[in-house]
mmCIF file of C-alpha atoms in Angstrom:
data_model
loop_
_atom_site.group_PDB
_atom_site.id
_atom_site.type_symbol
_atom_site.label_atom_id
_atom_site.label_comp_id
_atom_site.label_asym_id
_atom_site.label_seq_id
_atom_site.Cartn_x
_atom_site.Cartn_y
_atom_site.Cartn_z
ATOM 1 C CA UNK H 1 -56.851 -61.459 1.834
ATOM 2 C CA UNK H 2 -57.558 -58.447 -0.504
ATOM 3 C CA UNK H 3 -58.039 -55.977 2.241
ATOM 4 C CA UNK H 4 -54.707 -56.940 3.659
ATOM 5 C CA UNK H 5 -53.109 -56.365 -0.211
ATOM 6 C CA UNK H 6 -54.754 -52.953 -0.063
ATOM 7 C CA UNK H 7 -53.045 -51.896 2.781
ATOM 8 C CA UNK H 8 -49.885 -53.084 2.430
ATOM 9 C CA UNK H 9 -50.034 -51.570 -1.389
ATOM 10 C CA UNK H 10 -51.182 -48.398 0.228
ATOM 11 C CA UNK H 11 -48.136 -48.560 3.240
ATOM 12 C CA UNK H 12 -45.458 -49.412 -0.294
ATOM 13 C CA UNK H 13 -47.203 -45.994 -1.699
ATOM 14 C CA UNK H 14 -47.087 -43.905 1.579
ATOM 15 C CA UNK H 15 -43.596 -44.479 2.027
ATOM 16 C CA UNK H 16 -42.913 -44.054 -1.180
ATOM 17 C CA UNK H 17 -43.745 -40.915 -1.315
ATOM 18 C CA UNK H 18 -42.122 -40.093 1.684
ATOM 19 C CA UNK H 19 -38.836 -40.984 0.525
ATOM 20 C CA UNK H 20 -39.900 -38.890 -2.644
ATOM 21 C CA UNK H 21 -40.642 -36.471 -0.959
ATOM 22 C CA UNK H 22 -37.208 -36.257 1.119
ATOM 23 C CA UNK H 23 -35.171 -36.387 -1.447
ATOM 24 C CA UNK H 24 -36.973 -33.338 -3.360
ATOM 25 C CA UNK H 25 -36.204 -31.691 -0.414
ATOM 26 C CA UNK H 26 -32.295 -33.108 -0.035
ATOM 27 C CA UNK H 27 -32.236 -32.536 -4.019
ATOM 28 C CA UNK H 28 -33.317 -28.846 -3.382
ATOM 29 C CA UNK H 29 -31.646 -27.989 -0.195
ATOM 30 C CA UNK H 30 -28.413 -28.740 -0.967
ATOM 31 C CA UNK H 31 -27.810 -26.722 -3.878
ATOM 32 C CA UNK H 32 -28.926 -23.893 -1.807
ATOM 33 C CA UNK H 33 -26.798 -24.683 0.840
ATOM 34 C CA UNK H 34 -23.515 -25.289 -1.531
ATOM 35 C CA UNK H 35 -24.655 -21.881 -3.139
ATOM 36 C CA UNK H 36 -24.591 -19.632 0.462
ATOM 37 C CA UNK H 37 -20.631 -21.190 0.911
ATOM 38 C CA UNK H 38 -20.125 -20.507 -2.586
ATOM 39 C CA UNK H 39 -21.910 -16.808 -2.020
ATOM 40 C CA UNK H 40 -19.766 -16.548 1.394
ATOM 41 C CA UNK H 41 -16.487 -17.374 -0.224
ATOM 42 C CA UNK H 42 -16.263 -15.096 -2.652
ATOM 43 C CA UNK H 43 -17.709 -12.620 0.071
ATOM 44 C CA UNK H 44 -15.084 -13.594 1.815
ATOM 45 C CA UNK H 45 -12.405 -13.051 -1.006
ATOM 46 C CA UNK H 46 -13.508 -10.037 -2.107
ATOM 47 C CA UNK H 47 -13.616 -8.693 1.636
ATOM 48 C CA UNK H 48 -9.592 -9.970 1.924
ATOM 49 C CA UNK H 49 -8.502 -8.071 -0.984
ATOM 50 C CA UNK H 50 -10.110 -4.762 -0.045
ATOM 51 C CA UNK H 51 -7.277 -2.640 1.305
ATOM 52 C CA UNK H 52 -8.288 0.732 3.203
ATOM 53 C CA UNK H 53 -7.311 4.210 2.977
ATOM 54 C CA UNK H 54 -5.465 3.562 5.696
ATOM 55 C CA UNK H 55 -3.718 0.605 4.929
ATOM 56 C CA UNK H 56 -3.324 1.305 1.180
ATOM 57 C CA UNK H 57 -1.303 4.697 2.241
ATOM 58 C CA UNK H 58 0.764 2.923 4.977
ATOM 59 C CA UNK H 59 1.769 0.196 2.538
ATOM 60 C CA UNK H 60 3.021 2.935 0.231
ATOM 61 C CA UNK H 61 5.185 4.150 3.732
ATOM 62 C CA UNK H 62 6.699 0.630 3.246
ATOM 63 C CA UNK H 63 8.172 1.693 -0.245
ATOM 64 C CA UNK H 64 9.078 4.545 1.006
ATOM 65 C CA UNK H 65 11.067 2.999 4.067
ATOM 66 C CA UNK H 66 12.717 0.698 1.988
ATOM 67 C CA UNK H 67 14.382 3.800 0.042
ATOM 68 C CA UNK H 68 14.979 5.232 2.939
ATOM 69 C CA UNK H 69 17.459 2.292 3.378
ATOM 70 C CA UNK H 70 18.701 2.672 0.029
ATOM 71 C CA UNK H 71 19.681 6.116 0.968
ATOM 72 C CA UNK H 72 20.967 5.033 4.222
ATOM 73 C CA UNK H 73 23.577 2.593 1.978
ATOM 74 C CA UNK H 74 24.875 5.065 -0.240
ATOM 75 C CA UNK H 75 25.272 7.642 3.045
ATOM 76 C CA UNK H 76 27.746 4.912 4.160
ATOM 77 C CA UNK H 77 29.288 4.177 0.730
ATOM 78 C CA UNK H 78 29.969 8.248 0.747
ATOM 79 C CA UNK H 79 31.466 8.201 3.501
ATOM 80 C CA UNK H 80 33.879 5.287 3.398
ATOM 81 C CA UNK H 81 34.718 6.945 0.166
ATOM 82 C CA UNK H 82 33.284 3.890 -1.953
ATOM 83 C CA UNK H 83 32.447 4.975 -5.704
ATOM 84 C CA UNK H 84 28.806 4.959 -6.286
ATOM 85 C CA UNK H 85 26.719 3.910 -9.842
ATOM 86 C CA UNK H 86 24.817 7.252 -10.334
ATOM 87 C CA UNK H 87 22.387 4.828 -12.090
ATOM 88 C CA UNK H 88 21.065 3.209 -9.425
ATOM 89 C CA UNK H 89 20.770 6.837 -7.377
ATOM 90 C CA UNK H 90 18.670 7.663 -10.084
ATOM 91 C CA UNK H 91 16.359 4.746 -10.324
ATOM 92 C CA UNK H 92 15.989 5.435 -5.897
ATOM 93 C CA UNK H 93 15.033 8.842 -6.463
ATOM 94 C CA UNK H 94 13.123 8.282 -9.637
ATOM 95 C CA UNK H 95 10.864 6.028 -7.368
ATOM 96 C CA UNK H 96 10.590 8.293 -4.790
ATOM 97 C CA UNK H 97 9.752 11.223 -7.910
ATOM 98 C CA UNK H 98 6.997 9.360 -9.463
ATOM 99 C CA UNK H 99 5.424 6.849 -6.315
ATOM 100 C CA UNK H 100 5.667 8.492 -3.188
ATOM 101 C CA UNK H 101 5.574 12.575 -4.749
ATOM 102 C CA UNK H 102 3.760 12.588 -7.939
ATOM 103 C CA UNK H 103 1.047 9.837 -6.581
ATOM 104 C CA UNK H 104 1.371 9.054 -2.849
ATOM 105 C CA UNK H 105 1.544 12.469 -1.992
ATOM 106 C CA UNK H 106 -0.650 13.890 -3.946
ATOM 107 C CA UNK H 107 -3.130 11.563 -2.712
ATOM 108 C CA UNK H 108 -3.060 12.758 0.779
ATOM 109 C CA UNK H 109 -3.045 16.322 -0.738
ATOM 110 C CA UNK H 110 -6.167 16.277 -2.697
ATOM 111 C CA UNK H 111 -8.053 13.775 -0.124
ATOM 112 C CA UNK H 112 -6.789 13.386 3.081
ATOM 113 C CA UNK H 113 -5.784 17.035 4.043
ATOM 114 C CA UNK H 114 -8.626 18.931 2.894
ATOM 115 C CA UNK H 115 -10.944 16.959 5.074
ATOM 116 C CA UNK H 116 -8.591 17.508 8.115
ATOM 117 C CA UNK H 117 -8.930 20.974 7.216
ATOM 118 C CA UNK H 118 -12.432 21.839 6.705
ATOM 119 C CA UNK H 119 -13.397 19.284 9.815
ATOM 120 C CA UNK H 120 -10.940 21.673 11.847
ATOM 121 C CA UNK H 121 -8.566 19.191 12.994
ATOM 122 C CA UNK H 122 -5.133 18.191 12.866
ATOM 123 C CA UNK H 123 -4.584 21.496 11.152
ATOM 124 C CA UNK H 124 -1.187 22.392 12.435
ATOM 125 C CA UNK H 125 0.035 18.850 11.683
ATOM 126 C CA UNK H 126 -0.966 19.060 8.090
ATOM 127 C CA UNK H 127 0.276 22.328 7.680
ATOM 128 C CA UNK H 128 3.779 20.861 8.103
ATOM 129 C CA UNK H 129 2.856 17.588 6.130
ATOM 130 C CA UNK H 130 2.813 20.378 3.576
ATOM 131 C CA UNK H 131 5.876 21.701 3.937
ATOM 132 C CA UNK H 132 7.776 19.203 4.382
ATOM 133 C CA UNK H 133 5.665 17.365 1.182
ATOM 134 C CA UNK H 134 7.762 20.585 -0.964
ATOM 135 C CA UNK H 135 10.915 20.698 1.067
ATOM 136 C CA UNK H 136 11.189 16.738 -0.135
ATOM 137 C CA UNK H 137 10.631 17.286 -3.359
ATOM 138 C CA UNK H 138 13.074 20.180 -3.816
ATOM 139 C CA UNK H 139 15.413 17.676 -2.531
ATOM 140 C CA UNK H 140 14.510 15.150 -5.247
ATOM 141 C CA UNK H 141 15.033 17.526 -7.377
ATOM 142 C CA UNK H 142 18.535 17.767 -6.749
ATOM 143 C CA UNK H 143 19.244 14.341 -6.433
ATOM 144 C CA UNK H 144 17.950 13.728 -9.798
ATOM 145 C CA UNK H 145 20.377 16.349 -11.070
ATOM 146 C CA UNK H 146 23.589 14.424 -9.367
ATOM 147 C CA UNK H 147 22.322 11.393 -11.218
ATOM 148 C CA UNK H 148 22.171 12.629 -13.954
ATOM 149 C CA UNK H 149 26.385 12.934 -14.003
ATOM 150 C CA UNK H 150 28.255 9.863 -15.527
ATOM 151 C CA UNK H 151 30.238 9.977 -12.273
ATOM 152 C CA UNK H 152 29.495 11.158 -8.779
ATOM 153 C CA UNK H 153 33.041 11.451 -8.495
ATOM 154 C CA UNK H 154 34.024 15.556 -6.971
ATOM 155 C CA UNK H 155 34.059 16.120 -3.598
ATOM 156 C CA UNK H 156 31.675 19.233 -3.512
ATOM 157 C CA UNK H 157 29.383 16.448 -5.451
ATOM 158 C CA UNK H 158 29.617 13.682 -2.966
ATOM 159 C CA UNK H 159 29.162 16.314 0.134
ATOM 160 C CA UNK H 160 26.321 17.796 -1.347
ATOM 161 C CA UNK H 161 24.638 14.625 -2.009
ATOM 162 C CA UNK H 162 25.698 13.505 1.453
ATOM 163 C CA UNK H 163 23.702 16.473 2.575
ATOM 164 C CA UNK H 164 20.941 15.777 0.490
ATOM 165 C CA UNK H 165 20.212 11.902 1.660
ATOM 166 C CA UNK H 166 20.672 13.319 5.103
ATOM 167 C CA UNK H 167 18.705 15.656 5.190
ATOM 168 C CA UNK H 168 15.640 13.712 3.274
ATOM 169 C CA UNK H 169 15.997 10.812 5.579
ATOM 170 C CA UNK H 170 16.102 12.577 8.543
ATOM 171 C CA UNK H 171 12.634 14.511 7.486
ATOM 172 C CA UNK H 172 10.869 11.642 6.177
ATOM 173 C CA UNK H 173 11.160 8.983 8.897
ATOM 174 C CA UNK H 174 9.705 10.940 11.102
ATOM 175 C CA UNK H 175 7.092 12.146 8.766
ATOM 176 C CA UNK H 176 6.284 9.017 8.034
ATOM 177 C CA UNK H 177 5.360 7.792 11.434
ATOM 178 C CA UNK H 178 3.103 11.016 12.395
ATOM 179 C CA UNK H 179 1.114 10.356 9.346
ATOM 180 C CA UNK H 180 1.411 5.903 10.575
ATOM 181 C CA UNK H 181 0.242 6.546 13.901
ATOM 182 C CA UNK H 182 -2.053 9.782 14.175
ATOM 183 C CA UNK H 183 -3.337 11.270 11.258
ATOM 184 C CA UNK H 184 -4.055 7.886 9.562
ATOM 185 C CA UNK H 185 -5.621 6.734 12.405
ATOM 186 C CA UNK H 186 -7.809 10.227 13.052
ATOM 187 C CA UNK H 187 -9.571 9.863 9.373
ATOM 188 C CA UNK H 188 -12.320 7.289 10.569
ATOM 189 C CA UNK H 189 -13.493 9.730 13.108
ATOM 190 C CA UNK H 190 -13.935 12.842 10.046
ATOM 191 C CA UNK H 191 -15.808 10.781 7.565
ATOM 192 C CA UNK H 192 -18.825 8.519 6.837
ATOM 193 C CA UNK H 193 -18.587 5.117 5.956
ATOM 194 C CA UNK H 194 -19.535 5.858 3.065
ATOM 195 C CA UNK H 195 -16.750 8.284 2.392
ATOM 196 C CA UNK H 196 -14.684 6.140 4.205
ATOM 197 C CA UNK H 197 -15.222 3.294 1.780
ATOM 198 C CA UNK H 198 -15.226 5.642 -1.559
ATOM 199 C CA UNK H 199 -11.787 6.932 -0.556
ATOM 200 C CA UNK H 200 -10.775 3.813 -1.260
ATOM 201 C CA UNK H 201 -12.150 3.463 -4.514
ATOM 202 C CA UNK H 202 -11.320 6.405 -5.645
ATOM 203 C CA UNK H 203 -7.138 5.695 -4.455
ATOM 204 C CA UNK H 204 -7.015 2.100 -6.668
ATOM 205 C CA UNK H 205 -8.318 3.532 -9.860
ATOM 206 C CA UNK H 206 -6.315 6.300 -9.583
ATOM 207 C CA UNK H 207 -3.334 3.652 -9.264
ATOM 208 C CA UNK H 208 -4.269 1.775 -12.246
ATOM 209 C CA UNK H 209 -4.927 5.262 -13.871
ATOM 210 C CA UNK H 210 -1.217 5.792 -13.242
ATOM 211 C CA UNK H 211 0.452 2.429 -13.032
ATOM 212 C CA UNK H 212 -1.529 0.030 -14.462
ATOM 213 C CA UNK H 213 -3.499 -2.865 -12.747
ATOM 214 C CA UNK H 214 -0.390 -3.731 -10.495
ATOM 215 C CA UNK H 215 1.256 -0.491 -9.706
ATOM 216 C CA UNK H 216 1.791 -1.261 -5.982
ATOM 217 C CA UNK H 217 3.659 -4.887 -6.981
ATOM 218 C CA UNK H 218 5.559 -2.893 -9.701
ATOM 219 C CA UNK H 219 7.801 -0.157 -7.336
ATOM 220 C CA UNK H 220 7.838 -3.026 -4.811
ATOM 221 C CA UNK H 221 9.648 -5.557 -7.311
ATOM 222 C CA UNK H 222 11.868 -2.020 -8.629
ATOM 223 C CA UNK H 223 13.252 -1.620 -5.572
ATOM 224 C CA UNK H 224 14.081 -4.758 -4.645
ATOM 225 C CA UNK H 225 15.824 -4.800 -7.679
ATOM 226 C CA UNK H 226 18.188 -1.993 -6.450
ATOM 227 C CA UNK H 227 18.327 -3.487 -2.906
ATOM 228 C CA UNK H 228 19.555 -6.745 -4.859
ATOM 229 C CA UNK H 229 22.063 -4.565 -7.117
ATOM 230 C CA UNK H 230 23.563 -3.086 -3.897
ATOM 231 C CA UNK H 231 24.270 -6.229 -1.657
ATOM 232 C CA UNK H 232 20.919 -5.518 0.660
ATOM 233 C CA UNK H 233 18.248 -7.037 -0.311
ATOM 234 C CA UNK H 234 19.167 -10.374 2.198
ATOM 235 C CA UNK H 235 16.783 -9.097 5.333
ATOM 236 C CA UNK H 236 18.981 -12.035 7.712
ATOM 237 C CA UNK H 237 21.765 -9.273 7.405
ATOM 238 C CA UNK H 238 20.186 -6.921 9.471
ATOM 239 C CA UNK H 239 19.701 -8.903 12.429
ATOM 240 C CA UNK H 240 21.982 -8.415 15.357
ATOM 241 C CA UNK H 241 24.425 -11.293 16.319
ATOM 242 C CA UNK H 242 23.713 -11.338 20.146
#
């Protein structure tokens, strides 16, 4: 009888010990798994927020394209004899000057073009792109000068502005398209992965220094407000009736 009690007690102790060990194992493994999951989630979030140098430059081209649309609308107003608000012209040209010319193009000139020239790759294209940057700055300076007037009413000024806007748009649409489809995709071929990643950090650092934490978003908002004032913000209006 005593032997049976001892066996039963031993069995209960063994069972309790197994339960304790299983519980301890689960208690240890669950936080570890959760921790791994949280870490992966955080890493995924960081990966999603990372923007590569070409993507960064292409997003900025999106801002440029929206100003080109604004310039298209100004051209339409000039052609139809409508009066223009010089303040909106100045605001649009100001986005080109501060965000595109003084920031975006400087990024290309300081970080991208020299690397292609050093690697002896696409040097003819880089030469033309540099020349077009300079031509664009000259045009922008003249547009901003016209935008300072209370009214753009004289026939000479309206004709001059029409020529400037047309020249700017005609140059920059193929300019940005060539960069997006030829220059930017070739960047990975001439720099190491480490250098490629460092470029992204350099771009972000300069953007924050010049415009704060939300520089890109700030300029998207600025061009959106101009579009709204001109009545060209709603995307649906550009859908053809077919």
